[in-house]
XYZ file of C-alpha atoms in Angstrom:
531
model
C 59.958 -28.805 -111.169
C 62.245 -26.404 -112.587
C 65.936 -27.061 -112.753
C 68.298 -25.147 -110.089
C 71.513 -24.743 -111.485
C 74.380 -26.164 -110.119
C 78.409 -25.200 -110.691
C 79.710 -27.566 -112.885
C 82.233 -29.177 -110.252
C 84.834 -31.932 -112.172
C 83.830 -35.543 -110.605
C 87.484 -35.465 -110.418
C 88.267 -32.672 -108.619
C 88.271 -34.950 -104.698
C 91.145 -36.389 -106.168
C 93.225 -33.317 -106.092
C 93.332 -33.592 -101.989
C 96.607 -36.185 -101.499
C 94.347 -37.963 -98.074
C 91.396 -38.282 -100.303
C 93.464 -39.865 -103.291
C 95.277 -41.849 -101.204
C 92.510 -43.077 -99.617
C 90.716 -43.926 -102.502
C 93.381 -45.610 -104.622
C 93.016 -48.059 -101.324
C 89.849 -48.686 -101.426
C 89.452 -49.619 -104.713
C 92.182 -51.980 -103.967
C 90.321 -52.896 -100.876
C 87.280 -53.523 -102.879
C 88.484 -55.675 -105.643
C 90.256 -57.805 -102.665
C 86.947 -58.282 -100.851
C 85.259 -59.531 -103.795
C 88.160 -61.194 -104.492
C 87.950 -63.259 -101.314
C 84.010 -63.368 -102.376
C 84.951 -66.119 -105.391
C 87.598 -67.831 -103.271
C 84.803 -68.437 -100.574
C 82.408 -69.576 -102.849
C 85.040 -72.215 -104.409
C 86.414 -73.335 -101.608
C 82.967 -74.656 -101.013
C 81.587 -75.809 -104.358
C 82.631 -79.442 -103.810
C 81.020 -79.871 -100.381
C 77.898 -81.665 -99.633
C 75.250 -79.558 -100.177
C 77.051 -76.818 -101.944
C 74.371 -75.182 -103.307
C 72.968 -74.282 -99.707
C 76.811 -73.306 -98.480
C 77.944 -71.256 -101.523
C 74.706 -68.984 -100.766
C 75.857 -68.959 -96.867
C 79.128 -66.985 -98.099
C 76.685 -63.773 -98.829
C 75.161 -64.001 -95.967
C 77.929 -64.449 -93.427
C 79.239 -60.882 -95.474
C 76.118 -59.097 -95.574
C 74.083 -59.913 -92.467
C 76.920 -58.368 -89.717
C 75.878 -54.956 -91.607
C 72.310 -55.180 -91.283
C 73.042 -56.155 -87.635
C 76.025 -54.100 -86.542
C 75.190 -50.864 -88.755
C 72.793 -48.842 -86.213
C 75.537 -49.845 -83.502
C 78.727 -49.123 -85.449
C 77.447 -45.556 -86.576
C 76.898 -44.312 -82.530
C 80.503 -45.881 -82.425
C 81.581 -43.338 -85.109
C 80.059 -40.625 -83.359
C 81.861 -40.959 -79.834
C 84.852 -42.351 -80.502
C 87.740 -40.536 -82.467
C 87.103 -42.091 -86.287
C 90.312 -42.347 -87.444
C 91.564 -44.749 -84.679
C 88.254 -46.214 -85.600
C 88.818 -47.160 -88.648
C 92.782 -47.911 -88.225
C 91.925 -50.326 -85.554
C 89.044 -52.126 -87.808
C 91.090 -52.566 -90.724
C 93.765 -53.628 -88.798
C 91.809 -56.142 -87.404
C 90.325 -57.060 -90.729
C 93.875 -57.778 -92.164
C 94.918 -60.188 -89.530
C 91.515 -62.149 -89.712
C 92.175 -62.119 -93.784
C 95.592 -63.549 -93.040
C 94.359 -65.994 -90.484
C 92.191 -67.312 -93.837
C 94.876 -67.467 -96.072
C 97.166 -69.659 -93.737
C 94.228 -72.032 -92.903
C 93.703 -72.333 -96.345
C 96.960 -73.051 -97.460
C 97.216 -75.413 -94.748
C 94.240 -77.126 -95.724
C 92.407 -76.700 -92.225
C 89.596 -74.330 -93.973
C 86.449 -76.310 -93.121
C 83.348 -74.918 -94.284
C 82.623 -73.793 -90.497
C 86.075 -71.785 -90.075
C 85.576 -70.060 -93.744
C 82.143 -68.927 -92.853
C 83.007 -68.041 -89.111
C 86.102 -66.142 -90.480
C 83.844 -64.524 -93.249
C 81.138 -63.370 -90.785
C 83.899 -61.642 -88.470
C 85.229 -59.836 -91.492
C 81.586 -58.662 -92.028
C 81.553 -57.645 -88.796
C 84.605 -55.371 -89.395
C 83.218 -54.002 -92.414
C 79.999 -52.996 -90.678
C 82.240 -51.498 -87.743
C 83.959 -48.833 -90.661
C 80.898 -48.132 -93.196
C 79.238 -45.773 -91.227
C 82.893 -44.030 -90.433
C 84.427 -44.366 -93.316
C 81.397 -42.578 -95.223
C 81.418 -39.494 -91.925
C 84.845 -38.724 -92.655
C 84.336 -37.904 -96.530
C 82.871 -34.164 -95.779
C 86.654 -33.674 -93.474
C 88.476 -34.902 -96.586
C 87.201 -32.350 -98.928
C 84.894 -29.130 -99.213
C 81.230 -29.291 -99.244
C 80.922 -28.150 -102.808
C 82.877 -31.176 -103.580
C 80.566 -33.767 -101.494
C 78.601 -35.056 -104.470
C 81.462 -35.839 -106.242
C 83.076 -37.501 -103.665
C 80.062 -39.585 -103.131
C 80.523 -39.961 -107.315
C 83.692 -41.438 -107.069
C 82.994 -43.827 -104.124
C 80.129 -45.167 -105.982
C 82.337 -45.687 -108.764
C 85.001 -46.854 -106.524
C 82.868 -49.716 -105.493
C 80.842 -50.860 -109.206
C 84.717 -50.784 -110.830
C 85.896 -53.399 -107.235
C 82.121 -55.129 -107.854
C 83.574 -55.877 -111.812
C 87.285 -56.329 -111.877
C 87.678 -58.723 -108.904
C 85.697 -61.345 -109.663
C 86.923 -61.164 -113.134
C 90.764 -61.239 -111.813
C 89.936 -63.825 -109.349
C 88.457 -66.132 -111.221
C 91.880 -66.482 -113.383
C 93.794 -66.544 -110.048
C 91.754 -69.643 -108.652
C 92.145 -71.326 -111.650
C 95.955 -70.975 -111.380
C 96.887 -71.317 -108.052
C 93.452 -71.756 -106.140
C 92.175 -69.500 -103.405
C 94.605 -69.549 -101.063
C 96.380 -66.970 -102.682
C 93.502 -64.643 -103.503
C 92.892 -64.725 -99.559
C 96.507 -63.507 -99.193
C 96.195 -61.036 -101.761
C 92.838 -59.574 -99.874
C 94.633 -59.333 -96.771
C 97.182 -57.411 -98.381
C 94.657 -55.264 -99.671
C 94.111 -53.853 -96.331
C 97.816 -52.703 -95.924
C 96.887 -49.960 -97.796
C 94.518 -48.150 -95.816
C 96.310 -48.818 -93.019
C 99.027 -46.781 -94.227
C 97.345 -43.986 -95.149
C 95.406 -43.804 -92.194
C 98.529 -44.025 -90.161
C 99.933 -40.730 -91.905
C 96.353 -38.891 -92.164
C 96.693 -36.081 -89.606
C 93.469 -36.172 -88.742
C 92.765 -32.071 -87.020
C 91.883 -32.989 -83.512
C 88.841 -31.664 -82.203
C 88.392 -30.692 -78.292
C 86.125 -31.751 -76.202
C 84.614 -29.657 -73.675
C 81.883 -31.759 -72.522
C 81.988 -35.657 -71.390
C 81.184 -38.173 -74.368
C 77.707 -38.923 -74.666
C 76.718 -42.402 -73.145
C 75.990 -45.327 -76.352
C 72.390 -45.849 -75.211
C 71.511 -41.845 -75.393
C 73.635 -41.300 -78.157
C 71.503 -43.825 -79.966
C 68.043 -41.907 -78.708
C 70.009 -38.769 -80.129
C 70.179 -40.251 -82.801
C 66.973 -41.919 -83.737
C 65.334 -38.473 -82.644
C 67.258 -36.586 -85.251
C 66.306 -38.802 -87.732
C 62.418 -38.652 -86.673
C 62.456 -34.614 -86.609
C 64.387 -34.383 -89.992
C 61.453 -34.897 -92.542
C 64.332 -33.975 -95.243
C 66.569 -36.842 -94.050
C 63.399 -39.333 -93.988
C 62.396 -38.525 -97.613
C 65.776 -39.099 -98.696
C 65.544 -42.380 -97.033
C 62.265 -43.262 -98.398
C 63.694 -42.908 -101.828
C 66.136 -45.043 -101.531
C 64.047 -47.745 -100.603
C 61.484 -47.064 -104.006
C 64.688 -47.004 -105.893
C 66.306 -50.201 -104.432
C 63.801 -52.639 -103.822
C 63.033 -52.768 -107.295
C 66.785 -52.202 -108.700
C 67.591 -55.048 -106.632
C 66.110 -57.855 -109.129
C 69.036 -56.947 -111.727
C 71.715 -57.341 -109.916
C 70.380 -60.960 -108.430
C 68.958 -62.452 -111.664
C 71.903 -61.221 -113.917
C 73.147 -64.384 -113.632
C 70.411 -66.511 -114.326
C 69.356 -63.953 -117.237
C 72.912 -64.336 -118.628
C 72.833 -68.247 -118.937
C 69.315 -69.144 -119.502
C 68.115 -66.695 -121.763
C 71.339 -65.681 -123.225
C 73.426 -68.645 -123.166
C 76.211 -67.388 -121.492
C 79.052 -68.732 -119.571
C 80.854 -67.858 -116.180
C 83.025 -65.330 -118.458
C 80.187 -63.865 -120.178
C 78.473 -62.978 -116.882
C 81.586 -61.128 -115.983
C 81.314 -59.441 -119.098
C 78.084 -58.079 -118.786
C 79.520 -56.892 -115.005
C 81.622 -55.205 -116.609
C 79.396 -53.435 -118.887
C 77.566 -51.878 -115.241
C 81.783 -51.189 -113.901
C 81.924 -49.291 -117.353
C 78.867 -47.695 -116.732
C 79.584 -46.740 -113.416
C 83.174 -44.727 -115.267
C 80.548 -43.029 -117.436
C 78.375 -41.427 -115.008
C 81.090 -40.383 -112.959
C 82.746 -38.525 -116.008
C 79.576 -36.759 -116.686
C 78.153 -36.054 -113.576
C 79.311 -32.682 -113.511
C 77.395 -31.907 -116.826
C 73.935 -33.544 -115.629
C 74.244 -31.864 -111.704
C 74.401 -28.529 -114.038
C 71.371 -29.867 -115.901
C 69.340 -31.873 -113.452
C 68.326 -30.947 -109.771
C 68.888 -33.959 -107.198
C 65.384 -35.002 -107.744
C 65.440 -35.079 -111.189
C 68.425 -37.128 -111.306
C 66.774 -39.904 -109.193
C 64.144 -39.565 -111.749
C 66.217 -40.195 -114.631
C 68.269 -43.012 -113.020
C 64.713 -44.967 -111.994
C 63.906 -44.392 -115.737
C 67.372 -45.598 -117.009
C 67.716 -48.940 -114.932
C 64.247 -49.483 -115.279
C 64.910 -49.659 -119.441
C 67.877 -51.913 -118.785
C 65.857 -53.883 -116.414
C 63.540 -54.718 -119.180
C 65.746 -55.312 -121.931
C 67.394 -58.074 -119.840
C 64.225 -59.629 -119.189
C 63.018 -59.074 -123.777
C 65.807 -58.510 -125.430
C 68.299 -61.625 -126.972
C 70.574 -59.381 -128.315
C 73.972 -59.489 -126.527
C 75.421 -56.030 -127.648
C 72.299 -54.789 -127.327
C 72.072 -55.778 -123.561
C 75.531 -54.756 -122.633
C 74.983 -51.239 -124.021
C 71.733 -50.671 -122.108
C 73.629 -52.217 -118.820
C 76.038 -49.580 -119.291
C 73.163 -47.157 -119.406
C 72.191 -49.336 -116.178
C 75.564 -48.677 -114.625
C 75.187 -45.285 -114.875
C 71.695 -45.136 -113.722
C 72.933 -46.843 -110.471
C 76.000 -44.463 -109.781
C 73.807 -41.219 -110.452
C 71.279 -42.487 -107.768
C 73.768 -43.624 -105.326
C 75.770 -40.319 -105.393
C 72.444 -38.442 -105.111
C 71.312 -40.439 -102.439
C 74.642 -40.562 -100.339
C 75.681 -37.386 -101.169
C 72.595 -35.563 -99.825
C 72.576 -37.595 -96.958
C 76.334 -36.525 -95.635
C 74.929 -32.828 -96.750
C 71.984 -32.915 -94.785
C 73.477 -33.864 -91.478
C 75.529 -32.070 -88.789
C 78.459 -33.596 -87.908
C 78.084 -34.637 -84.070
C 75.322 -36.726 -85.891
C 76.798 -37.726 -89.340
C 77.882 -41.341 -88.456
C 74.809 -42.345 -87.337
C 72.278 -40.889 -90.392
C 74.318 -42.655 -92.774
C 74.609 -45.546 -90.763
C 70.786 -45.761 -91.369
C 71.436 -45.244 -94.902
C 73.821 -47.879 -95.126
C 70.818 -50.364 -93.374
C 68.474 -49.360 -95.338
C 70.451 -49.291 -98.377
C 72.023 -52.930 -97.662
C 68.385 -54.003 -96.120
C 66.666 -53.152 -99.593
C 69.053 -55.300 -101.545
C 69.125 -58.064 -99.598
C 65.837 -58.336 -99.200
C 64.750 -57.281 -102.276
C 67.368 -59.880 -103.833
C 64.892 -62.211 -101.981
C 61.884 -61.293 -103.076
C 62.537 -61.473 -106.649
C 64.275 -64.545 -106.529
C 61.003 -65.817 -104.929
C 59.196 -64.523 -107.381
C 61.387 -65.531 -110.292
C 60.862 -69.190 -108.956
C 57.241 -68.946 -109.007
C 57.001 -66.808 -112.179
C 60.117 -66.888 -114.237
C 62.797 -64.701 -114.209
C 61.193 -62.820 -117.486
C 58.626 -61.446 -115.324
C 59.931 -60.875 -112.605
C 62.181 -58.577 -114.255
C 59.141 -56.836 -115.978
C 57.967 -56.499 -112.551
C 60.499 -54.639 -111.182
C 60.575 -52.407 -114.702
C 57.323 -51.135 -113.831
C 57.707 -50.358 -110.255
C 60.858 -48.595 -111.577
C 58.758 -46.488 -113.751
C 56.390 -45.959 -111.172
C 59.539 -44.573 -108.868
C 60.394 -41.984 -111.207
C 57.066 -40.810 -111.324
C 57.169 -40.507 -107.806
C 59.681 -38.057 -107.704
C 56.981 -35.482 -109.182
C 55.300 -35.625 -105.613
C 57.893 -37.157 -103.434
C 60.725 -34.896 -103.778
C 64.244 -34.599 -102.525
C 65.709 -31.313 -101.287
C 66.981 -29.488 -103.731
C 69.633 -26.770 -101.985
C 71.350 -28.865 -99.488
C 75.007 -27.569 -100.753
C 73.587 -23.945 -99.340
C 73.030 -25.287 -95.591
C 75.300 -23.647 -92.694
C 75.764 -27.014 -90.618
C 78.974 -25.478 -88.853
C 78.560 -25.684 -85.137
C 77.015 -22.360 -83.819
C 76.627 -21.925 -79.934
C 74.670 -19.090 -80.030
C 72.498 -19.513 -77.153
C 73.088 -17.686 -74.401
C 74.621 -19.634 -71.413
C 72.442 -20.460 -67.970
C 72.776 -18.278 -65.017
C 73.265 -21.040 -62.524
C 72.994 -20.698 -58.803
C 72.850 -24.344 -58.326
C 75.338 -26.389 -60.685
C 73.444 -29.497 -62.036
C 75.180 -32.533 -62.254
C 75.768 -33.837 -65.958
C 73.170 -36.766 -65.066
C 70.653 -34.910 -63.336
C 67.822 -34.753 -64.711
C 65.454 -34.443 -67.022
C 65.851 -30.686 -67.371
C 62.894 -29.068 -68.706
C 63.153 -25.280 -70.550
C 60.746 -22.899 -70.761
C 61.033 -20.058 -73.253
C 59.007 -17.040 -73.034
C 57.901 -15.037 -76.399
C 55.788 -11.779 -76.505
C 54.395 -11.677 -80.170
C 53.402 -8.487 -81.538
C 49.479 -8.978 -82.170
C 49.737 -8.554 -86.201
C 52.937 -11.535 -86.572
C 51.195 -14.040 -84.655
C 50.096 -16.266 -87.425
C 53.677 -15.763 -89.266
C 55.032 -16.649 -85.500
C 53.250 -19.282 -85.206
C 54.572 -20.721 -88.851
C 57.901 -19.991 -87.983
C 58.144 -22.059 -84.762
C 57.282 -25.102 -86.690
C 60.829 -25.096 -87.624
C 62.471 -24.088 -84.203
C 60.331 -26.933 -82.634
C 62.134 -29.748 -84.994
C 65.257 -27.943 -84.366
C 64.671 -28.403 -80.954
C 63.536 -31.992 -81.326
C 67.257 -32.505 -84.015
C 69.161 -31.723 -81.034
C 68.267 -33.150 -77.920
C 64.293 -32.521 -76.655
C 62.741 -35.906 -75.820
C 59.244 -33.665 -75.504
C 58.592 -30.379 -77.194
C 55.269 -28.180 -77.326
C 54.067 -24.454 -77.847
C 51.445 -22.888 -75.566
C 49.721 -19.871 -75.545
C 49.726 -18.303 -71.718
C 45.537 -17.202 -71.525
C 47.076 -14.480 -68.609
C 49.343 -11.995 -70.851
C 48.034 -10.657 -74.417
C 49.870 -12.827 -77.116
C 52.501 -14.694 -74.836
C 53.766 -17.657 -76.249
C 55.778 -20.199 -73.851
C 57.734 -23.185 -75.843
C 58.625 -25.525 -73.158
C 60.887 -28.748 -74.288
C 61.894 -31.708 -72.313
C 65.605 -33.179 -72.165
C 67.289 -36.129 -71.203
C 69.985 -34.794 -68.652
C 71.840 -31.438 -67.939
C 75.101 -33.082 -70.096
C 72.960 -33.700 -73.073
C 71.372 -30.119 -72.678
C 74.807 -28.483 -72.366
C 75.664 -30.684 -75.758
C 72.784 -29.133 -77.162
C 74.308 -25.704 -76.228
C 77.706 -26.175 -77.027
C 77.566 -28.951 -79.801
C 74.411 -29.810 -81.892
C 73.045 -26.544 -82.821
C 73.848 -25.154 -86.370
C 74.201 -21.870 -87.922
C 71.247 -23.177 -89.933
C 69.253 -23.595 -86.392
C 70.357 -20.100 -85.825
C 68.653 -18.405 -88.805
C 65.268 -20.362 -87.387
C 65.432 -18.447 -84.784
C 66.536 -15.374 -85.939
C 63.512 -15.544 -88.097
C 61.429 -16.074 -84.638
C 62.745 -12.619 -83.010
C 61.430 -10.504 -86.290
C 58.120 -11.248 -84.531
C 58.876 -10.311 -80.923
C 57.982 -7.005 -79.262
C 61.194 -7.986 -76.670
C 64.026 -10.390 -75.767
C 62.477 -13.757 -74.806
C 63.116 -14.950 -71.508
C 64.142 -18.852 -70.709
C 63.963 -20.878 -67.419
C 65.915 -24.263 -66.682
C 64.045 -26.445 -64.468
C 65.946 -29.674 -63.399
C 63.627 -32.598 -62.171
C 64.441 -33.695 -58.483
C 63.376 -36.275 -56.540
C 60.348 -35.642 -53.693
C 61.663 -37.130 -50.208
């Protein structure tokens, strides 16, 4: 594959927008506070009866609300108004964060109430990833998506490497009550800035879409987007094998390197420095690399560091290639996310990435799994090995299994370009469902080109609201086509409309009526009930 020039956009360039800088300086802050509040947790319990088994509950109670709330939480994010959203979760996340401190202090912070007050404040940050990640594209232009995505992927390694670093001084001092106070401070921030965000109000002509048939929507977007799916089938070759790193670092860093608690942090710090460096050259290497190639070279990258933990003795030797690891990691997860929020429209944005984010968090966790399993039947040497191959064996995939490669060029503005029904009977929004019938007459010589080109009106169709969609040839007029397409109700029709298509479904069709010998005709047929 050839590489497609990109402009050389500064990683730094989302910063120049006062919400997005804002926004960001309080997330970082955010971050480090929530991992943070990750050490206190796991102190608090080290001296309980069966710590071992408790300390790894702390993870869980974090992580599991997001692999069970994140489907739900992104149709949230598409109804409701995000910015309220978000104010209201972080609110919410603040008080439960201050609720912890208090107990704590007060010495009332069983191992029960920490991990009930843990899992809620999972459940609050599974409630804002998927809106916090739609929002990015309204804080800053499209060209400057993929560094956006740069810098919250940075955001999160540089959280991932000072705060456990910082905490671990500030238990030692004054014990974890008071990095549970500083974490719920740490939401303050955000709060604030949302509060002042304008956020440009959008109007809505049409009645929200109902949770259950927002989340068909949804999951038929996903299922007619063969980019989106690739994209998310990437992730998962990437991930499931990065994922033994990041949970045998530790035991690499003590058993085979001798290392203490402080030299662990160290070598998280070399992956937070690592993180820095991609994100300062990013620019240079989207200018360099196509999106697919990138994912190549990241696969290729962590897969080197993966094995060099697993062979090599060598501290500095380690901590430079886990810098290269770093790097590797923020140049995948910028691809990845990036070309996610540039692939999808925005009535639909919350809930693609909220897949991504499942996936994504589903990969690690269980991947984190896997490899410890088979670290504990096999060593920790090989397992790494393990995962260095299938690494390799990722970026070789990407020869065959490529991403999209122009996604910064799509037209995803709203575009209701279809012609409105002539109605002599109004429909009520729930009647339904409403089938639509679409005549073409195909000039004889176009009909294979036709024929091609309706491949991509039909997932159009299917992106924005047809349960059921097929092409047929009427036998009783010379080269007739009829497209006929089943939807839910007249509301979600009248979203499709108004709402979901794209300038991007536009040019589809537009490509369609090159072919035509004159204007295609369409019926609405709304299902009733025999009596």
């Amino acid at each position: 594959m050839t590489s497609v020039a990109t402009p050389a956009i500064s990683t730094w360039a989302p910063l120049r927008s006062r919400i997005y800088r804002a926004l960001w300086i309080a997330q970082l802050v955010s971050n480090m506070g929530t991992w943070m509040q990750t050490v206190g947790a796991q102190w608090v319990l080290v001296d309980q009866p069966n710590a071992a088994a408790l300390v790894s509950f702390v993870q869980t109670a974090i992580t599991l609300p997001v692999m069970l709330l994140a489907i739900p939480s992104g149709v949230i994010a598409d109804l409701v108004d995000r910015r309220r959203l978000l104010l209201g979760a972080q609110s919410t996340m603040a008080v439960l964060a201050t609720v912890l401190a208090v107990s704590t202090a007060a010495g009332h912070t069983t191992p029960s109430v920490l991990l009930t007050l843990l899992f809620l404040l999972g459940c609050g940050q599974a409630l804002t990833g998927p809106a916090w990640q739609a929002i990015q594209p309204e804080l800053v232009p499209r060209e400057q998506i993929t560094a956006a995505a740069a810098l919250g992927s940075m955001n999160i390694n540089l959280g991932r490497a000072v705060g456990p670093a910082l905490a671990g001084v500030l238990v030692s001092l004054s014990g974890p009550q008071l990095v549970f106070a500083l974490n719920a401070l740490s939401f303050g921030g955000i709060v604030a800035v949302l509060a002042v965000w304008r956020r440009p109000a959008t109007e809505r002509k049409l009645p929200s879409e109902r949770p259950l048939a927002a989340l068909q929507a949804g999951t038929r977007f996903i299922r007619a987007a063969p980019a989106i799916r690739r994209v998310l089938f990437r992730s998962i070759l990437f991930i499931a094998p990065a994922s033994a790193l990041w949970a045998l670092l530790p035991v690499i860093a003590r058993d085979e390197l001798g290392l203490s608690s402080s030299g662990y942090g160290v070598m998280l710090g070399a992956l937070g420095l690592g993180a820095v460096v991609g994100a300062l050259t990013l620019s240079r290497i989207r200018v360099l690399l196509t999106p697919t190639q990138r994912l190549g070279l990241a696969a290729v990258l962590f897969g080197l560091a993966t094995a060099a933990a697993a062979v090599v003795h060598s501290l500095p030797v380690v901590l430079i290639l886990l810098i290269f690891a770093g790097l590797a990691w923020l140049l995948a997860m910028s691809t990845m996310n990036s070309t996610m929020q540039l692939l999808l429209p925005a009535w639909v944005r919350a809930r693609g990435l909220s897949v991504y984010l499942l996936v994504f968090m589903a990969g690690q966790a269980i991947g984190s799994l896997v490899w410890g399993l088979v670290a504990g039947a096999f060593g920790p040497v090989r397992a790494l090995l393990a995962a260095a191959v299938l690494l390799t064996l990722c970026a070789l995939s990407t020869l065959w299994l490529p991403i999209r490669h122009n996604a910064e060029e799509l037209d995803l503005t709203p575009s209701a370009f279809w012609d409105e029904p002539q109605l002599v009977v109004e429909p009520d929004p729930e009647d339904g469902p409403v089938l639509v019938l679409r005549n073409y007459d195909v000039r004889p010589e176009s009909v294979e080109e036709f024929l091609a080109a309706m491949v991509f009106v039909g997932r159009s169709m299917q992106r924005t609201g047809a349960m059921e969609w097929r092409l047929y040839r009427d036998v009783g007029v010379v080269d007739r086509f009829v497209e006929a397409f089943v939807v839910r109700s007249w509301a979600e029709h009248m979203h499709q409309h108004q709402v979901r298509l794209t300038a991007q479904d536009q040019l589809r069709e537009q490509a369609v009526v090159e072919f035509m010998t004159s204007e295609e005709t369409t019926t609405h047929l709304v299902a009733v009930a025999p009596r």
